[in-house]
Amino acid sequence: MPRHKITHLPVSERAHLNSDQLSDLNLELGPEEAETVIYRAVEALSVRLAAAHRQSQIPDYKALRASVSGIGNIAHQIGLLSLCHVAHTVVHCIDDGDPVAVSATLARLMRLSDVSLSAVWEFQDGVT
């Protein structure tokens, strides 16, 4: 019997951040107020990401769709372009009724959320 070699493909995501959007927020509100707004947005993202994870385990696609749609909207507001895009892709997969695609795109959303949130804080650290 032939032996098959299994290759592990590491998955890494890169956040695409609209730094102009965050800079504009800092200019409009000032560094302290902008940091407060961004902190609240990141907190809201974290809550929705945790909810989406729970909802995907049940699965409760109606609630999952609402959570992921909210993630996309918040991500858009603070310039997290790739997170916003992937969230909308998850919503489309839910709307298409494709549970395999939902699982795959949701896993990508979760991976991307970590690097995206880190990118926001790194940017803020450089601005303030």
Tab-separated table of N, CA and C in Angstrom:
chain	number	residue	atom	x	y	z
A	1	MET	N	0.835	-1.164	0.000
A	1	MET	CA	0.000	0.000	0.000
A	1	MET	C	0.895	1.248	0.000
A	2	PRO	N	0.647	2.189	-0.926
A	2	PRO	CA	1.487	3.391	-0.996
A	2	PRO	C	1.225	4.314	0.198
A	3	ARG	N	2.288	4.955	0.618
A	3	ARG	CA	2.165	5.925	1.711
A	3	ARG	C	1.944	7.304	1.102
A	4	HIS	N	1.030	7.999	1.681
A	4	HIS	CA	0.735	9.354	1.216
A	4	HIS	C	1.311	10.353	2.202
A	5	LYS	N	1.914	11.336	1.653
A	5	LYS	CA	2.464	12.388	2.495
A	5	LYS	C	1.382	13.449	2.724
A	6	ILE	N	1.196	13.807	3.968
A	6	ILE	CA	0.222	14.835	4.311
A	6	ILE	C	0.974	16.139	4.526
A	7	THR	N	0.513	17.143	3.853
A	7	THR	CA	1.139	18.453	3.968
A	7	THR	C	0.228	19.370	4.760
A	8	HIS	N	0.809	20.022	5.731
A	8	HIS	CA	0.060	21.002	6.523
A	8	HIS	C	0.298	22.377	5.910
A	9	LEU	N	-0.777	23.030	5.550
A	9	LEU	CA	-0.677	24.370	4.984
A	9	LEU	C	-1.039	25.383	6.062
A	10	PRO	N	-0.063	26.118	6.548
A	10	PRO	CA	-0.380	27.115	7.573
A	10	PRO	C	-1.235	28.234	6.983
A	11	VAL	N	-2.196	28.648	7.752
A	11	VAL	CA	-3.093	29.702	7.302
A	11	VAL	C	-2.760	30.970	8.074
A	12	SER	N	-2.493	32.008	7.339
A	12	SER	CA	-2.270	33.291	7.997
A	12	SER	C	-3.097	34.339	7.270
A	13	GLU	N	-3.548	35.281	8.014
A	13	GLU	CA	-4.371	36.347	7.453
A	13	GLU	C	-3.657	37.674	7.662
A	14	ARG	N	-3.896	38.569	6.765
A	14	ARG	CA	-3.329	39.907	6.871
A	14	ARG	C	-4.483	40.903	6.882
A	15	ALA	N	-4.479	41.777	7.844
A	15	ALA	CA	-5.543	42.770	7.954
A	15	ALA	C	-5.319	43.901	6.957
A	16	HIS	N	-6.390	44.323	6.335
A	16	HIS	CA	-6.346	45.502	5.468
A	16	HIS	C	-7.088	46.607	6.198
A	17	LEU	N	-6.334	47.597	6.594
A	17	LEU	CA	-6.838	48.678	7.430
A	17	LEU	C	-6.818	49.979	6.638
A	18	ASN	N	-7.936	50.680	6.637
A	18	ASN	CA	-7.989	51.995	6.008
A	18	ASN	C	-7.479	53.008	7.028
A	19	SER	N	-6.188	53.244	7.014
A	19	SER	CA	-5.574	54.131	8.004
A	19	SER	C	-6.058	55.570	7.850
A	20	ASP	N	-6.451	55.963	6.640
A	20	ASP	CA	-6.983	57.317	6.443
A	20	ASP	C	-8.264	57.515	7.250
A	21	GLN	N	-9.075	56.475	7.302
A	21	GLN	CA	-10.327	56.554	8.043
A	21	GLN	C	-10.060	56.755	9.540
A	22	LEU	N	-9.094	56.024	10.071
A	22	LEU	CA	-8.744	56.182	11.485
A	22	LEU	C	-8.076	57.534	11.741
A	23	SER	N	-7.247	57.976	10.817
A	23	SER	CA	-6.615	59.295	10.958
A	23	SER	C	-7.665	60.401	10.958
A	24	ASP	N	-8.636	60.287	10.052
A	24	ASP	CA	-9.716	61.275	9.997
A	24	ASP	C	-10.498	61.302	11.306
A	25	LEU	N	-10.741	60.130	11.854
A	25	LEU	CA	-11.445	60.040	13.134
A	25	LEU	C	-10.653	60.755	14.229
A	26	ASN	N	-9.347	60.557	14.235
A	26	ASN	CA	-8.487	61.235	15.209
A	26	ASN	C	-8.507	62.751	15.018
A	27	LEU	N	-8.508	63.198	13.770
A	27	LEU	CA	-8.538	64.639	13.498
A	27	LEU	C	-9.880	65.263	13.868
A	28	GLU	N	-10.972	64.559	13.547
A	28	GLU	CA	-12.309	65.088	13.814
A	28	GLU	C	-12.630	65.138	15.304
A	29	LEU	N	-12.269	64.083	16.013
A	29	LEU	CA	-12.676	63.959	17.413
A	29	LEU	C	-11.581	64.301	18.407
A	30	GLY	N	-10.361	64.305	17.938
A	30	GLY	CA	-9.233	64.439	18.852
A	30	GLY	C	-8.813	63.050	19.310
A	31	PRO	N	-7.561	62.902	19.705
A	31	PRO	CA	-7.028	61.578	20.028
A	31	PRO	C	-7.766	60.853	21.154
A	32	GLU	N	-8.137	61.571	22.205
A	32	GLU	CA	-8.785	60.903	23.340
A	32	GLU	C	-10.174	60.405	22.985
A	33	GLU	N	-10.977	61.257	22.352
A	33	GLU	CA	-12.335	60.861	21.978
A	33	GLU	C	-12.301	59.771	20.902
A	34	ALA	N	-11.389	59.895	19.943
A	34	ALA	CA	-11.258	58.867	18.906
A	34	ALA	C	-10.898	57.527	19.533
A	35	GLU	N	-10.001	57.548	20.503
A	35	GLU	CA	-9.625	56.304	21.173
A	35	GLU	C	-10.823	55.689	21.887
A	36	THR	N	-11.660	56.523	22.494
A	36	THR	CA	-12.869	56.027	23.160
A	36	THR	C	-13.814	55.390	22.155
A	37	VAL	N	-14.025	56.061	21.028
A	37	VAL	CA	-14.909	55.532	19.984
A	37	VAL	C	-14.367	54.206	19.455
A	38	ILE	N	-13.084	54.158	19.194
A	38	ILE	CA	-12.471	52.936	18.668
A	38	ILE	C	-12.527	51.823	19.705
A	39	TYR	N	-12.281	52.154	20.960
A	39	TYR	CA	-12.360	51.157	22.027
A	39	TYR	C	-13.759	50.553	22.082
A	40	ARG	N	-14.781	51.395	22.011
A	40	ARG	CA	-16.166	50.895	22.043
A	40	ARG	C	-16.466	50.020	20.829
A	41	ALA	N	-15.961	50.413	19.683
A	41	ALA	CA	-16.176	49.612	18.474
A	41	ALA	C	-15.491	48.257	18.592
A	42	VAL	N	-14.263	48.251	19.100
A	42	VAL	CA	-13.530	46.992	19.276
A	42	VAL	C	-14.243	46.110	20.294
A	43	GLU	N	-14.750	46.721	21.354
A	43	GLU	CA	-15.499	45.962	22.363
A	43	GLU	C	-16.764	45.359	21.749
A	44	ALA	N	-17.480	46.152	20.954
A	44	ALA	CA	-18.684	45.653	20.290
A	44	ALA	C	-18.342	44.525	19.317
A	45	LEU	N	-17.231	44.668	18.603
A	45	LEU	CA	-16.789	43.592	17.709
A	45	LEU	C	-16.507	42.320	18.496
A	46	SER	N	-15.837	42.447	19.617
A	46	SER	CA	-15.496	41.279	20.433
A	46	SER	C	-16.748	40.563	20.926
A	47	VAL	N	-17.737	41.334	21.361
A	47	VAL	CA	-18.998	40.749	21.832
A	47	VAL	C	-19.698	40.018	20.690
A	48	ARG	N	-19.751	40.648	19.529
A	48	ARG	CA	-20.426	40.021	18.386
A	48	ARG	C	-19.661	38.798	17.872
A	49	LEU	N	-18.344	38.854	17.912
A	49	LEU	CA	-17.551	37.693	17.491
A	49	LEU	C	-17.793	36.505	18.418
A	50	ALA	N	-17.854	36.755	19.716
A	50	ALA	CA	-18.134	35.678	20.673
A	50	ALA	C	-19.537	35.121	20.450
A	51	ALA	N	-20.496	36.008	20.210
A	51	ALA	CA	-21.865	35.563	19.937
A	51	ALA	C	-21.918	34.738	18.656
A	52	ALA	N	-21.226	35.196	17.625
A	52	ALA	CA	-21.210	34.466	16.354
A	52	ALA	C	-20.625	33.069	16.541
A	53	HIS	N	-19.580	32.975	17.334
A	53	HIS	CA	-18.987	31.657	17.594
A	53	HIS	C	-20.011	30.742	18.267
A	54	ARG	N	-20.683	31.236	19.295
A	54	ARG	CA	-21.709	30.433	19.986
A	54	ARG	C	-22.834	30.048	19.033
A	55	GLN	N	-23.301	31.010	18.256
A	55	GLN	CA	-24.417	30.767	17.345
A	55	GLN	C	-24.058	29.758	16.261
A	56	SER	N	-22.809	29.737	15.871
A	56	SER	CA	-22.386	28.785	14.834
A	56	SER	C	-22.342	27.362	15.374
A	57	GLN	N	-22.161	27.209	16.674
A	57	GLN	CA	-22.081	25.880	17.276
A	57	GLN	C	-23.457	25.232	17.384
A	58	ILE	N	-24.521	26.020	17.453
A	58	ILE	CA	-25.872	25.490	17.679
A	58	ILE	C	-26.401	24.727	16.459
A	59	PRO	N	-26.426	25.097	15.259
A	59	PRO	CA	-26.280	26.427	14.672
A	59	PRO	C	-27.614	27.182	14.661
A	60	ASP	N	-27.523	28.479	14.861
A	60	ASP	CA	-28.661	29.393	14.784
A	60	ASP	C	-28.314	30.418	13.704
A	61	TYR	N	-28.677	30.081	12.467
A	61	TYR	CA	-28.248	30.900	11.333
A	61	TYR	C	-28.875	32.294	11.313
A	62	LYS	N	-30.098	32.413	11.821
A	62	LYS	CA	-30.729	33.736	11.852
A	62	LYS	C	-29.953	34.666	12.793
A	63	ALA	N	-29.657	34.196	13.989
A	63	ALA	CA	-28.889	35.001	14.950
A	63	ALA	C	-27.459	35.206	14.455
A	64	LEU	N	-26.875	34.166	13.859
A	64	LEU	CA	-25.516	34.271	13.323
A	64	LEU	C	-25.453	35.342	12.245
A	65	ARG	N	-26.455	35.358	11.383
A	65	ARG	CA	-26.489	36.362	10.316
A	65	ARG	C	-26.521	37.772	10.901
A	66	ALA	N	-27.350	37.974	11.932
A	66	ALA	CA	-27.446	39.293	12.560
A	66	ALA	C	-26.110	39.694	13.198
A	67	SER	N	-25.471	38.756	13.883
A	67	SER	CA	-24.184	39.060	14.527
A	67	SER	C	-23.113	39.397	13.502
A	68	VAL	N	-23.023	38.587	12.464
A	68	VAL	CA	-21.980	38.789	11.454
A	68	VAL	C	-22.243	40.055	10.642
A	69	SER	N	-23.497	40.343	10.383
A	69	SER	CA	-23.831	41.586	9.689
A	69	SER	C	-23.395	42.790	10.529
A	70	GLY	N	-23.623	42.712	11.833
A	70	GLY	CA	-23.169	43.769	12.740
A	70	GLY	C	-21.657	43.902	12.750
A	71	ILE	N	-20.964	42.768	12.708
A	71	ILE	CA	-19.495	42.781	12.645
A	71	ILE	C	-19.041	43.535	11.397
A	72	GLY	N	-19.673	43.244	10.280
A	72	GLY	CA	-19.317	43.921	9.032
A	72	GLY	C	-19.545	45.418	9.099
A	73	ASN	N	-20.665	45.821	9.692
A	73	ASN	CA	-20.979	47.251	9.794
A	73	ASN	C	-19.989	47.981	10.697
A	74	ILE	N	-19.681	47.394	11.835
A	74	ILE	CA	-18.729	48.024	12.760
A	74	ILE	C	-17.338	48.072	12.130
A	75	ALA	N	-16.945	46.974	11.505
A	75	ALA	CA	-15.630	46.924	10.855
A	75	ALA	C	-15.517	48.019	9.796
A	76	HIS	N	-16.577	48.220	9.051
A	76	HIS	CA	-16.590	49.270	8.026
A	76	HIS	C	-16.405	50.650	8.660
A	77	GLN	N	-17.063	50.889	9.780
A	77	GLN	CA	-17.008	52.196	10.439
A	77	GLN	C	-15.605	52.559	10.913
A	78	ILE	N	-14.808	51.550	11.292
A	78	ILE	CA	-13.466	51.870	11.800
A	78	ILE	C	-12.357	51.471	10.824
A	79	GLY	N	-12.734	51.224	9.575
A	79	GLY	CA	-11.733	51.041	8.531
A	79	GLY	C	-11.118	49.661	8.416
A	80	LEU	N	-11.762	48.651	8.994
A	80	LEU	CA	-11.248	47.276	8.876
A	80	LEU	C	-11.825	46.643	7.606
A	81	LEU	N	-11.197	46.959	6.493
A	81	LEU	CA	-11.742	46.602	5.186
A	81	LEU	C	-11.851	45.099	4.964
A	82	SER	N	-10.801	44.357	5.284
A	82	SER	CA	-10.835	42.917	5.033
A	82	SER	C	-11.828	42.227	5.956
A	83	LEU	N	-11.927	42.663	7.199
A	83	LEU	CA	-12.888	42.069	8.130
A	83	LEU	C	-14.309	42.344	7.651
A	84	CYS	N	-14.551	43.542	7.184
A	84	CYS	CA	-15.854	43.904	6.636
A	84	CYS	C	-16.200	43.023	5.437
A	85	HIS	N	-15.252	42.868	4.529
A	85	HIS	CA	-15.472	42.055	3.328
A	85	HIS	C	-15.797	40.602	3.684
A	86	VAL	N	-15.026	40.023	4.584
A	86	VAL	CA	-15.244	38.620	4.945
A	86	VAL	C	-16.574	38.460	5.681
A	87	ALA	N	-16.941	39.430	6.512
A	87	ALA	CA	-18.235	39.363	7.199
A	87	ALA	C	-19.373	39.336	6.179
A	88	HIS	N	-19.276	40.172	5.157
A	88	HIS	CA	-20.310	40.174	4.121
A	88	HIS	C	-20.323	38.852	3.351
A	89	THR	N	-19.167	38.248	3.174
A	89	THR	CA	-19.105	36.942	2.515
A	89	THR	C	-19.804	35.881	3.356
A	90	VAL	N	-19.606	35.914	4.672
A	90	VAL	CA	-20.294	34.967	5.560
A	90	VAL	C	-21.804	35.148	5.433
A	91	VAL	N	-22.262	36.393	5.434
A	91	VAL	CA	-23.699	36.665	5.299
A	91	VAL	C	-24.229	36.080	3.993
A	92	HIS	N	-23.489	36.247	2.897
A	92	HIS	CA	-23.921	35.687	1.610
A	92	HIS	C	-23.998	34.161	1.674
A	93	CYS	N	-23.050	33.536	2.343
A	93	CYS	CA	-23.066	32.076	2.473
A	93	CYS	C	-24.268	31.614	3.296
A	94	ILE	N	-24.603	32.370	4.340
A	94	ILE	CA	-25.799	32.053	5.129
A	94	ILE	C	-27.033	32.191	4.252
A	95	ASP	N	-27.120	33.291	3.511
A	95	ASP	CA	-28.271	33.525	2.630
A	95	ASP	C	-28.390	32.457	1.553
A	96	ASP	N	-27.248	31.916	1.111
A	96	ASP	CA	-27.259	30.855	0.099
A	96	ASP	C	-27.609	29.495	0.685
A	97	GLY	N	-27.636	29.392	2.022
A	97	GLY	CA	-27.970	28.122	2.668
A	97	GLY	C	-26.887	27.076	2.523
A	98	ASP	N	-25.638	27.492	2.512
A	98	ASP	CA	-24.508	26.578	2.327
A	98	ASP	C	-23.726	26.453	3.639
A	99	PRO	N	-24.049	25.435	4.464
A	99	PRO	CA	-23.407	25.323	5.777
A	99	PRO	C	-21.898	25.084	5.717
A	100	VAL	N	-21.416	24.420	4.681
A	100	VAL	CA	-19.971	24.198	4.553
A	100	VAL	C	-19.269	25.527	4.284
A	101	ALA	N	-19.822	26.311	3.377
A	101	ALA	CA	-19.242	27.623	3.081
A	101	ALA	C	-19.343	28.553	4.290
A	102	VAL	N	-20.444	28.457	5.032
A	102	VAL	CA	-20.583	29.270	6.243
A	102	VAL	C	-19.465	28.931	7.219
A	103	SER	N	-19.233	27.645	7.438
A	103	SER	CA	-18.177	27.223	8.372
A	103	SER	C	-16.807	27.715	7.926
A	104	ALA	N	-16.527	27.582	6.642
A	104	ALA	CA	-15.212	27.985	6.126
A	104	ALA	C	-15.011	29.496	6.225
A	105	THR	N	-16.003	30.257	5.803
A	105	THR	CA	-15.845	31.712	5.823
A	105	THR	C	-15.897	32.264	7.249
A	106	LEU	N	-16.674	31.618	8.115
A	106	LEU	CA	-16.709	32.050	9.509
A	106	LEU	C	-15.366	31.780	10.187
A	107	ALA	N	-14.743	30.654	9.869
A	107	ALA	CA	-13.408	30.368	10.417
A	107	ALA	C	-12.420	31.439	9.953
A	108	ARG	N	-12.531	31.841	8.705
A	108	ARG	CA	-11.656	32.909	8.202
A	108	ARG	C	-11.938	34.219	8.930
A	109	LEU	N	-13.209	34.510	9.160
A	109	LEU	CA	-13.574	35.727	9.882
A	109	LEU	C	-12.956	35.737	11.278
A	110	MET	N	-12.993	34.604	11.953
A	110	MET	CA	-12.435	34.525	13.308
A	110	MET	C	-10.912	34.720	13.288
A	111	ARG	N	-10.239	34.099	12.323
A	111	ARG	CA	-8.780	34.286	12.212
A	111	ARG	C	-8.444	35.743	11.925
A	112	LEU	N	-9.178	36.304	11.007
A	112	LEU	CA	-8.927	37.675	10.582
A	112	LEU	C	-9.248	38.684	11.681
A	113	SER	N	-10.198	38.360	12.524
A	113	SER	CA	-10.566	39.297	13.592
A	113	SER	C	-9.392	39.552	14.531
A	114	ASP	N	-8.633	38.524	14.833
A	114	ASP	CA	-7.479	38.702	15.726
A	114	ASP	C	-6.467	39.690	15.154
A	115	VAL	N	-6.078	39.481	13.904
A	115	VAL	CA	-5.071	40.366	13.313
A	115	VAL	C	-5.639	41.759	13.032
A	116	SER	N	-6.927	41.833	12.732
A	116	SER	CA	-7.545	43.132	12.458
A	116	SER	C	-7.600	43.993	13.712
A	117	LEU	N	-8.013	43.399	14.813
A	117	LEU	CA	-8.100	44.166	16.054
A	117	LEU	C	-6.713	44.593	16.520
A	118	SER	N	-5.741	43.726	16.331
A	118	SER	CA	-4.358	44.097	16.667
A	118	SER	C	-3.880	45.255	15.798
A	119	ALA	N	-4.246	45.233	14.522
A	119	ALA	CA	-3.831	46.299	13.601
A	119	ALA	C	-4.407	47.647	14.024
A	120	VAL	N	-5.648	47.645	14.497
A	120	VAL	CA	-6.257	48.894	14.951
A	120	VAL	C	-5.479	49.460	16.127
A	121	TRP	N	-5.163	48.607	17.109
A	121	TRP	CA	-4.454	49.103	18.295
A	121	TRP	C	-3.030	49.533	17.957
A	122	GLU	N	-2.385	48.816	17.059
A	122	GLU	CA	-1.037	49.223	16.646
A	122	GLU	C	-1.069	50.590	15.969
A	123	PHE	N	-2.077	50.798	15.134
A	123	PHE	CA	-2.211	52.087	14.466
A	123	PHE	C	-2.472	53.189	15.491
A	124	GLN	N	-3.387	52.920	16.416
A	124	GLN	CA	-3.714	53.912	17.444
A	124	GLN	C	-2.496	54.244	18.297
A	125	ASP	N	-1.702	53.238	18.619
A	125	ASP	CA	-0.497	53.481	19.416
A	125	ASP	C	0.460	54.425	18.695
A	126	GLY	N	0.484	54.325	17.372
A	126	GLY	CA	1.361	55.196	16.597
A	126	GLY	C	0.825	56.602	16.434
A	127	VAL	N	-0.492	56.770	16.598
A	127	VAL	CA	-1.126	58.072	16.397
A	127	VAL	C	-1.159	58.875	17.688
A	128	THR	N	-1.444	58.194	18.794
A	128	THR	CA	-1.609	58.930	20.063
A	128	THR	C	-0.298	59.103	20.780
